[in-house]
Tab-separated table of C-alpha atoms in Angstrom:
chain	number	residue	atom	x	y	z
A	1	MET	CA	124.798	78.149	88.946
A	2	LYS	CA	123.934	76.611	85.762
A	3	GLN	CA	120.146	76.693	86.588
A	4	PHE	CA	120.540	80.450	87.256
A	5	TYR	CA	121.750	80.916	83.799
A	6	ARG	CA	119.233	78.595	82.165
A	7	ASP	CA	116.567	80.452	83.870
A	8	LEU	CA	117.875	83.812	83.191
A	9	ILE	CA	117.728	83.029	79.265
A	10	LYS	CA	114.033	82.288	79.410
A	11	ALA	CA	111.912	84.592	77.382
A	12	PRO	CA	109.975	86.062	80.356
A	13	ASN	CA	113.093	86.828	82.170
A	14	LEU	CA	114.652	88.408	79.034
A	15	LEU	CA	111.621	90.720	78.889
A	16	SER	CA	112.305	91.609	82.645
A	17	LEU	CA	115.707	92.424	81.918
A	18	ALA	CA	114.752	94.419	78.810
A	19	ARG	CA	112.631	96.573	81.101
A	20	ILE	CA	115.674	97.022	83.691
A	21	PHE	CA	117.929	97.992	80.726
A	22	MET	CA	115.301	100.791	79.493
A	23	VAL	CA	116.113	102.399	82.760
A	24	PRO	CA	118.962	104.432	81.334
A	25	VAL	CA	117.360	104.838	78.038
A	26	LEU	CA	114.370	106.476	79.938
A	27	LEU	CA	116.999	108.789	81.771
A	28	TYR	CA	118.917	109.482	78.720
A	29	PHE	CA	115.276	110.903	76.777
A	30	ALA	CA	114.695	112.990	80.016
A	31	PHE	CA	117.844	114.488	80.293
A	32	ASN	CA	117.874	115.174	76.572
A	33	ASP	CA	114.351	116.829	77.066
A	34	ASN	CA	112.718	114.482	74.651
A	35	GLN	CA	109.184	114.032	75.992
A	36	ASN	CA	107.740	112.027	73.125
A	37	TRP	CA	110.425	109.328	73.084
A	38	PHE	CA	110.384	109.105	77.130
A	39	LEU	CA	106.748	108.355	76.965
A	40	ALA	CA	107.082	105.893	74.040
A	41	ALA	CA	109.887	104.263	75.841
A	42	LEU	CA	108.221	104.348	79.134
A	43	ILE	CA	105.181	102.426	77.246
A	44	PHE	CA	107.386	100.005	75.512
A	45	SER	CA	108.872	99.321	79.175
A	46	MET	CA	105.373	98.601	80.432
A	47	LEU	CA	104.460	96.642	77.696
A	48	THR	CA	107.451	94.317	78.482
A	49	ASP	CA	105.990	94.090	82.182
A	50	VAL	CA	102.588	92.906	80.616
A	51	LEU	CA	104.411	90.435	78.213
A	52	ASP	CA	106.728	88.765	80.639
A	53	GLY	CA	103.882	87.494	83.096
A	54	PHE	CA	101.870	86.265	80.331
A	55	VAL	CA	104.662	84.437	78.569
A	56	ALA	CA	105.713	82.995	81.771
A	57	ARG	CA	102.251	81.519	82.600
A	58	HIS	CA	101.115	80.638	79.121
A	59	PHE	CA	104.174	78.626	78.227
A	60	ASN	CA	104.738	77.452	81.839
A	61	LEU	CA	108.069	79.433	82.068
A	62	VAL	CA	107.427	80.487	85.782
A	63	THR	CA	110.569	80.750	87.749
A	64	GLU	CA	111.385	82.343	91.159
A	65	LEU	CA	114.220	84.208	89.416
A	66	GLY	CA	111.697	85.449	86.908
A	67	ALA	CA	109.334	86.754	89.675
A	68	HIS	CA	112.289	88.604	91.343
A	69	LEU	CA	113.488	90.123	87.971
A	70	ASP	CA	110.065	91.311	87.616
A	71	SER	CA	109.787	93.057	90.860
A	72	ILE	CA	113.229	94.611	90.250
A	73	GLY	CA	112.236	95.968	86.651
A	74	ASP	CA	108.957	97.377	88.147
A	75	PHE	CA	110.557	99.112	90.971
A	76	SER	CA	113.223	100.548	88.703
A	77	ILE	CA	110.831	101.701	86.026
A	78	TYR	CA	108.639	103.414	88.734
A	79	ILE	CA	111.566	105.296	89.964
A	80	THR	CA	112.825	106.265	86.838
A	81	MET	CA	109.209	107.146	85.745
A	82	THR	CA	108.924	109.613	88.539
A	83	LEU	CA	112.441	111.079	88.214
A	84	GLY	CA	112.087	111.339	84.517
A	85	ALA	CA	108.491	113.149	85.066
A	86	TYR	CA	110.127	115.791	87.424
A	87	ILE	CA	112.860	116.433	84.865
A	88	LEU	CA	110.415	116.780	81.786
A	89	TRP	CA	107.480	118.177	83.467
A	90	PRO	CA	108.481	119.909	86.946
A	91	GLN	CA	105.288	121.950	87.256
A	92	THR	CA	102.967	119.086	86.676
A	93	VAL	CA	104.800	116.891	89.355
A	94	LEU	CA	104.632	119.866	91.749
A	95	ASP	CA	100.947	120.430	91.081
A	96	GLU	CA	100.073	116.407	91.451
A	97	ILE	CA	102.703	116.152	94.360
A	98	VAL	CA	99.859	114.192	96.498
A	99	SER	CA	99.105	111.720	93.836
A	100	VAL	CA	102.847	111.309	92.896
A	101	SER	CA	103.810	110.833	96.525
A	102	ILE	CA	101.306	108.325	97.123
A	103	ILE	CA	102.094	106.216	93.884
A	104	VAL	CA	106.023	106.387	94.922
A	105	LEU	CA	105.307	105.471	98.398
A	106	SER	CA	103.141	102.324	97.217
A	107	PHE	CA	106.186	100.929	95.673
A	108	ALA	CA	108.721	101.802	98.097
A	109	ILE	CA	106.944	100.845	101.257
A	110	PRO	CA	105.945	97.355	100.356
A	111	THR	CA	109.389	96.841	98.978
A	112	LEU	CA	110.982	97.787	102.524
A	113	VAL	CA	108.349	95.809	104.557
A	114	GLY	CA	109.435	92.621	102.393
A	115	LEU	CA	113.149	93.433	102.862
A	116	ILE	CA	112.699	93.750	106.286
A	117	LYS	CA	110.830	90.762	106.935
A	118	PHE	CA	112.151	88.371	104.406
A	119	HIS	CA	115.542	89.983	103.479
A	120	ALA	CA	114.467	89.815	99.754
A	121	LEU	CA	112.367	91.579	97.353
A	122	THR	CA	108.987	90.160	97.326
A	123	GLY	CA	107.388	89.295	94.150
A	124	TYR	CA	103.717	88.800	95.119
A	125	HIS	CA	102.300	90.073	91.655
A	126	THR	CA	98.841	90.497	93.085
A	127	VAL	CA	95.962	91.370	91.025
A	128	SER	CA	95.512	94.716	92.608
A	129	VAL	CA	99.053	95.600	91.600
A	130	LYS	CA	98.418	94.580	88.112
A	131	VAL	CA	95.405	96.690	87.748
A	132	ALA	CA	97.029	99.856	89.727
A	133	VAL	CA	100.219	99.637	87.144
A	134	ALA	CA	98.112	99.200	83.967
A	135	PHE	CA	95.947	102.279	85.071
A	136	THR	CA	99.003	104.383	86.364
A	137	LEU	CA	100.580	103.988	82.834
A	138	PHE	CA	97.292	104.947	81.167
A	139	SER	CA	96.804	107.915	83.394
A	140	PHE	CA	100.665	108.934	83.360
A	141	VAL	CA	100.357	109.452	79.465
A	142	LEU	CA	97.019	111.572	80.017
A	143	LEU	CA	98.415	113.463	82.888
A	144	PHE	CA	101.799	114.480	80.966
A	145	SER	CA	100.081	114.804	77.669
A	146	ASP	CA	97.801	117.692	79.253
A	147	ILE	CA	94.769	115.784	78.697
A	148	SER	CA	93.505	115.100	82.135
A	149	PRO	CA	94.838	114.843	85.744
A	150	TRP	CA	91.933	112.932	87.213
A	151	PRO	CA	92.661	109.288	85.746
A	152	PHE	CA	96.425	109.980	87.581
A	153	ARG	CA	94.631	110.813	90.709
A	154	LEU	CA	92.577	107.784	90.796
A	155	ALA	CA	95.503	105.751	89.906
A	156	SER	CA	97.156	106.830	93.041
A	157	LEU	CA	94.281	105.364	95.036
A	158	LEU	CA	94.565	102.137	93.226
A	159	CYS	CA	98.379	102.182	93.835
A	160	GLY	CA	97.463	103.104	97.612
A	161	TYR	CA	94.989	100.162	97.950
A	162	ALA	CA	97.622	97.599	96.212
A	163	ALA	CA	100.360	98.752	98.577
A	164	LEU	CA	98.104	98.004	101.578
A	165	GLU	CA	97.354	94.601	100.296
A	166	GLU	CA	101.029	93.794	99.726
A	167	ILE	CA	102.087	94.981	103.119
A	168	ALA	CA	99.177	92.852	104.631
A	169	ILE	CA	100.494	89.906	102.610
A	170	SER	CA	103.864	90.399	103.918
A	171	LEU	CA	102.514	90.488	107.499
A	172	VAL	CA	100.424	87.369	106.890
A	173	LEU	CA	103.215	85.000	105.497
A	174	LYS	CA	105.566	83.310	107.452
A	175	LYS	CA	107.883	82.824	104.605
A	176	GLU	CA	108.863	84.577	101.451
A	177	ARG	CA	106.633	83.433	98.643
A	178	VAL	CA	106.136	84.651	94.879
A	179	ASP	CA	102.975	84.783	93.012
A	180	VAL	CA	100.646	85.575	95.614
A	181	LEU	CA	97.515	87.049	93.730
A	182	SER	CA	95.713	88.463	96.880
A	183	LEU	CA	95.447	88.881	100.772
A	184	TRP	CA	92.782	86.045	100.476
A	185	HIS	CA	95.501	83.691	98.977
A	186	ALA	CA	97.986	84.769	101.571
A	187	LEU	CA	95.555	83.934	104.325
A	188	HIS	CA	94.716	80.596	102.567
A	189	TYR	CA	98.351	79.582	102.357
A	190	LYS	CA	98.702	80.452	105.824
A	191	LYS	CA	95.777	78.429	106.921
A	192	ASN	CA	96.915	75.395	104.907
A	193	LYS	CA	100.220	75.265	106.399
């Protein structure tokens, strides 16, 4: 239990916890019809996602707990982001329901597959997911600022690809593993076991 608390207070894990704690803040802004603060809080949340991985790797603070907290934070923020978008911009969400659905399913289905196979949240942190998440945030701001829907539509395709890769990784691996950068890496791990 002491190791749990030692890992919990490491900087990258605190950043992941900050992202999880942003969920009620985002919901508060959404339910109070504050679009600008919602977007600002979302950007802050996504910056914690970028920073936690960087800090963990750069300062050699990678932990299994951190990988799981990161996954919980990502999943929580994506669900909250979708709900908040529907509350604040219902017509835009309905206009882009196909892209929104692909993005939501791209996080839900790989999580479900991991839960079924490993009885745990997976924390692969693939390169494709990192690219998809970054592009989704950027495109989310463009979509809900009424600049352009096309980047969001492209983001949904990137998320779909990333989801397929994560599902394939879960199917390939024999046991749960964190920080699997790609399907190629998963195949390599399987071959060398």
